Coordinates of C-alpha atoms in Angstrom, one line a residue:
M1 CA 97.6 135.9 91.5
K2 CA 95.4 133.2 90.1
V3 CA 93.3 131.4 92.7
L4 CA 93.1 127.7 92.2
G5 CA 90.5 125.4 93.9
S6 CA 87.4 126.7 95.6
G7 CA 85.6 127.2 98.9
Q8 CA 87.8 126.4 101.9
Y9 CA 90.4 124.8 99.6
R10 CA 91.9 127.7 97.6
Y11 CA 95.6 127.8 96.6
E12 CA 98.1 129.8 94.6
R13 CA 101.0 128.4 92.7
V14 CA 104.3 129.6 94.0
E15 CA 106.3 131.1 91.1
R16 CA 109.5 129.2 91.7
W17 CA 110.0 126.3 94.1
P18 CA 112.5 125.1 95.1
N19 CA 115.6 127.3 94.9
V20 CA 117.9 124.8 93.1
P21 CA 121.6 125.7 93.6
K22 CA 123.6 126.7 90.6
Y23 CA 125.0 123.7 88.7
F24 CA 122.9 121.3 90.7
E25 CA 120.5 119.0 88.8
M26 CA 117.6 117.3 90.6
G27 CA 116.6 115.0 87.8
Q28 CA 113.0 113.9 87.2
P29 CA 111.0 114.1 90.4
S30 CA 108.9 111.0 91.2
D31 CA 107.5 111.5 94.7
V32 CA 107.7 113.8 97.7
A33 CA 107.1 113.6 101.4
V34 CA 107.3 115.9 104.5
N35 CA 108.8 115.1 107.9
S36 CA 107.8 116.2 111.4
S37 CA 110.0 119.3 111.1
G38 CA 108.4 120.5 107.9
E39 CA 111.4 119.5 105.7
I40 CA 110.5 118.4 102.2
F41 CA 112.1 115.3 100.9
V42 CA 112.0 114.9 97.1
L43 CA 112.7 111.6 95.4
S44 CA 114.1 112.1 91.9
R45 CA 115.5 110.0 89.0
G46 CA 118.9 111.4 88.6
N47 CA 122.3 111.7 90.2
H48 CA 120.9 113.0 93.5
P49 CA 117.9 110.7 94.3
V50 CA 116.9 112.2 97.7
T51 CA 117.1 115.9 98.1
V52 CA 115.9 117.8 101.2
W53 CA 114.5 121.3 101.2
T54 CA 113.0 123.9 103.6
A55 CA 109.4 124.9 103.1
E56 CA 110.8 128.1 101.6
G57 CA 112.7 126.1 99.0
D58 CA 116.2 126.4 100.3
F59 CA 118.5 123.4 99.8
I60 CA 119.4 121.4 102.9
G61 CA 121.2 118.4 101.5
S62 CA 121.0 115.2 99.5
W63 CA 121.7 111.4 99.9
G64 CA 121.1 108.1 98.1
E65 CA 123.7 108.6 95.4
G66 CA 124.3 105.2 93.7
M67 CA 121.9 103.3 95.9
F68 CA 118.9 102.9 93.7
S69 CA 117.9 101.8 90.2
P70 CA 117.3 104.4 87.5
V71 CA 113.6 104.3 88.4
P72 CA 113.0 104.9 92.1
H73 CA 109.3 105.4 92.4
G74 CA 107.9 106.2 95.9
I75 CA 108.8 107.9 99.1
F76 CA 107.1 107.7 102.5
I77 CA 108.1 109.2 105.8
G78 CA 106.9 107.5 109.0
K79 CA 106.0 109.0 112.4
D80 CA 109.6 108.3 113.5
D81 CA 110.8 110.4 110.5
N82 CA 112.5 107.3 109.0
V83 CA 112.3 107.5 105.2
W84 CA 111.0 104.6 103.0
I85 CA 112.0 104.4 99.4
V86 CA 110.2 102.0 97.0
D87 CA 112.5 101.2 94.1
C88 CA 110.4 100.0 91.2
N89 CA 113.1 98.5 89.0
A90 CA 115.1 97.0 91.9
H91 CA 111.8 95.3 93.3
V92 CA 112.4 96.4 96.9
A93 CA 111.2 98.8 99.6
M94 CA 114.0 100.2 101.7
E95 CA 113.9 102.0 105.1
F96 CA 116.5 104.7 105.9
S97 CA 117.3 107.0 108.7
P98 CA 116.5 110.7 108.0
H99 CA 120.2 111.1 107.0
G100 CA 120.3 108.2 104.6
Q101 CA 121.6 105.3 106.6
I102 CA 120.0 102.1 105.4
L103 CA 118.1 100.2 108.1
R104 CA 116.4 97.4 106.4
T105 CA 115.1 96.1 103.0
L106 CA 111.8 94.4 102.2
G107 CA 112.1 92.1 99.1
N108 CA 115.1 90.8 97.3
K109 CA 117.0 93.4 95.4
N110 CA 117.0 92.9 91.6
S111 CA 115.0 89.6 92.1
P112 CA 111.4 90.1 91.1
S113 CA 108.6 87.8 92.1
P114 CA 108.2 85.2 89.4
T115 CA 104.4 85.3 89.5
C116 CA 101.6 87.8 89.5
E117 CA 98.7 85.4 88.8
G118 CA 99.6 82.2 90.6
R119 CA 100.8 81.4 94.1
L120 CA 102.8 84.2 95.7
V121 CA 106.3 83.3 96.6
H122 CA 106.5 84.8 100.1
S123 CA 110.3 85.2 100.2
Q124 CA 110.3 87.6 97.3
P125 CA 107.0 89.4 97.1
F126 CA 107.6 92.3 94.8
N127 CA 107.4 92.8 91.0
M128 CA 107.9 96.5 90.1
P129 CA 106.4 98.0 93.3
T130 CA 105.5 101.6 93.4
N131 CA 104.8 103.0 96.9
L132 CA 103.9 102.2 100.5
A133 CA 102.0 103.6 103.5
I134 CA 102.2 102.8 107.2
A135 CA 99.0 102.3 109.1
P136 CA 98.5 103.8 112.7
N137 CA 99.2 100.3 114.2
G138 CA 102.6 100.2 112.4
D139 CA 101.6 97.7 109.6
I140 CA 103.2 98.4 106.3
F141 CA 101.1 98.3 103.1
V142 CA 103.0 98.1 99.8
A143 CA 101.6 98.7 96.4
D144 CA 103.1 96.0 94.1
G145 CA 102.3 98.0 91.1
Y146 CA 103.4 97.4 87.5
G147 CA 104.2 93.6 87.7
G148 CA 102.7 92.2 90.8
H149 CA 99.2 93.7 90.6
K150 CA 98.9 93.1 94.3
V151 CA 98.8 94.8 97.7
H152 CA 101.1 93.3 100.5
R153 CA 100.6 93.9 104.2
F154 CA 103.6 93.5 106.5
N155 CA 103.7 94.0 110.3
S156 CA 106.1 96.5 111.8
K157 CA 108.8 93.8 112.0
G158 CA 108.7 93.4 108.2
E159 CA 106.9 90.0 108.3
L160 CA 104.5 89.4 105.5
L161 CA 100.9 89.0 106.8
L162 CA 98.7 89.2 103.8
S163 CA 98.6 89.7 100.0
W164 CA 95.6 90.3 97.8
G165 CA 94.8 91.2 94.2
R166 CA 95.5 90.1 90.6
Q167 CA 95.4 91.8 87.2
G168 CA 92.0 92.7 86.0
R169 CA 89.1 95.2 86.1
G170 CA 86.8 93.6 88.6
P171 CA 86.5 94.4 92.3
G172 CA 89.7 93.6 94.1
Q173 CA 91.6 93.4 90.8
F174 CA 94.1 95.9 89.6
E175 CA 95.4 97.1 86.2
L176 CA 98.1 99.2 87.9
V177 CA 98.5 99.4 91.7
H178 CA 100.1 102.9 91.6
N179 CA 99.7 104.1 95.2
V180 CA 98.3 103.4 98.6
W181 CA 97.2 105.2 101.8
I182 CA 95.5 104.3 105.1
D183 CA 92.7 106.7 106.3
S184 CA 91.5 107.4 109.8
R185 CA 88.7 104.7 109.4
D186 CA 91.4 102.0 108.9
R187 CA 90.5 101.7 105.2
V188 CA 93.2 101.0 102.6
L189 CA 92.8 103.3 99.6
I190 CA 94.4 101.9 96.4
C191 CA 95.1 104.1 93.4
D192 CA 94.1 101.7 90.5
D193 CA 95.5 104.1 88.0
E194 CA 94.8 102.6 84.6
N195 CA 91.3 101.5 85.7
D196 CA 90.5 105.1 86.5
R197 CA 89.4 104.4 90.1
V198 CA 90.3 104.2 93.7
Q199 CA 89.4 101.0 95.4
L200 CA 88.8 100.9 99.2
F201 CA 89.4 97.8 101.4
D202 CA 89.5 97.0 105.0
M203 CA 92.9 96.1 106.5
E204 CA 92.2 92.4 105.9
G205 CA 91.9 93.1 102.1
T206 CA 88.1 92.9 102.0
Y207 CA 86.7 95.0 99.1
L208 CA 84.4 97.8 100.4
E209 CA 83.7 100.2 97.5
E210 CA 85.4 102.3 94.8
W211 CA 85.4 105.9 93.6
E212 CA 85.6 106.8 89.9
I213 CA 88.6 109.1 89.5
G214 CA 90.5 109.6 86.3
N215 CA 94.1 108.4 86.4
P216 CA 94.7 108.5 90.2
S217 CA 98.5 108.5 90.4
G218 CA 99.4 110.1 93.7
I219 CA 97.5 110.2 97.1
C220 CA 98.0 111.9 100.4
I221 CA 95.5 112.2 103.2
K222 CA 95.9 115.1 105.6
D223 CA 93.2 116.0 108.3
D224 CA 90.8 113.6 106.7
I225 CA 91.0 115.3 103.3
V226 CA 92.1 113.0 100.5
H227 CA 94.4 114.7 98.0
F228 CA 94.9 113.2 94.6
A229 CA 97.4 113.9 91.8
Q230 CA 95.9 112.7 88.6
L231 CA 98.4 112.1 85.8
Q232 CA 96.9 112.1 82.4
P233 CA 98.5 110.0 79.7
F234 CA 101.4 111.7 77.9
E235 CA 99.6 111.8 74.6
N236 CA 97.0 114.1 76.2
K237 CA 99.8 116.6 76.9
M238 CA 101.1 116.3 73.4
N239 CA 97.6 116.9 72.0
G240 CA 97.2 120.1 74.0
R241 CA 94.5 118.6 76.2
G242 CA 96.3 119.3 79.5
S243 CA 98.5 117.1 81.6
G244 CA 96.7 116.3 84.8
S245 CA 94.9 117.7 87.8
I246 CA 94.8 118.0 91.6
S247 CA 91.6 117.0 93.4
L248 CA 90.5 117.0 97.0
Y249 CA 87.9 114.6 98.4
D250 CA 86.4 114.0 101.8
L251 CA 86.4 110.5 103.3
D252 CA 82.9 109.7 101.8
G253 CA 84.2 110.3 98.3
K254 CA 82.7 113.8 97.8
L255 CA 84.7 116.1 95.6
L256 CA 85.6 119.3 97.5
A257 CA 87.9 121.1 95.0
S258 CA 90.0 120.5 92.0
W259 CA 92.0 122.3 89.4
D260 CA 93.9 121.7 86.1
N261 CA 95.4 123.8 83.4
T262 CA 91.9 125.0 82.2
A263 CA 91.5 126.7 85.6
S264 CA 94.3 129.2 84.8
D265 CA 95.5 131.3 81.9
D266 CA 98.9 129.5 82.5
K267 CA 98.7 126.3 80.4
E268 CA 101.6 125.0 82.4
T269 CA 100.0 125.2 85.9
L270 CA 100.4 121.4 85.9
I271 CA 102.8 119.4 83.8
G272 CA 102.2 115.8 84.7
P273 CA 101.4 115.6 88.4
H274 CA 102.8 112.1 89.5
D275 CA 102.5 112.4 93.3
L276 CA 102.2 114.9 96.1
C277 CA 102.4 115.6 99.8
V278 CA 100.7 118.0 102.1
A279 CA 102.5 120.0 104.8
Q280 CA 101.1 120.8 108.3
N281 CA 99.8 124.2 107.1
G282 CA 98.0 122.7 104.1
D283 CA 100.5 123.7 101.4
I284 CA 100.7 121.1 98.7
Y285 CA 103.9 119.9 97.0
V286 CA 103.6 118.2 93.6
C287 CA 106.1 116.2 91.5
E288 CA 105.5 116.8 87.8
V289 CA 107.2 114.1 85.7
Y290 CA 106.4 115.6 82.3
G291 CA 107.8 119.0 83.3
W292 CA 110.8 117.6 85.3
R293 CA 110.0 120.0 88.0
M294 CA 108.5 120.5 91.5
S295 CA 105.6 122.8 92.2
K296 CA 104.3 124.3 95.5
F297 CA 100.7 125.3 95.9
R298 CA 100.3 127.6 98.8
K299 CA 97.0 127.3 100.8
L300 CA 95.2 130.6 101.1
D301 CA 93.3 131.7 104.2

């Protein structure tokens, strides 16, 4: 067994997760989330967009067939166990019951916002969004990633309250708004992927600070530990320079532990970590877009 990470944050990669049934194809995994029962929901780009698994990797079921564009991007499970899917190419964020019944949609499907630099059209706020997170007060923050270069804040009723950001490299500007999370200090953490940084804001969109982190693609905060999936450009994988890393930080931006393919004799420990989630017991589940696979990293005592 190769131990990954360090100190209190040590892990081992589970040899095979999940146990995909014979003749079943998951497709390319994009994001992953865990519900209050410990069930793992994987969002994939394929014939079965949402698959549900036990922590041991046994198949529970799937839903969402025919409901999304070819590039669904993000999944988030709220405290009520409802499932949010952010569909990048359809320009919407959709809320579902745990069993896949659609409850509501934010944005206008297949109708992107016509602007990312000028005045925002409130009736259709998204242009290739990537992910969302729900704050403790129920407000919904959406990363309007590839086209919008903005962050949108909605109340729990789905009413748009605030938008900020534009394309650029300065404070409060974004090259790629790839992911978002809210911490226990009511700060909004934005993965500004192509600017190699995480920007932190208050809930009113006021810039606070930034952390220099290479290619922050995925984020999940559990017990005040910020977990990042760092997706290196594909050419790095092709050049044999690895394909990403997992890093853990505290809320002050101090690095606690990290690992990549150089931390193991196995050069395929990570094959393009795109996003991740953390279970109640600390186990980490990672979507690897280059490897078209899921990985589980079991937390060691």
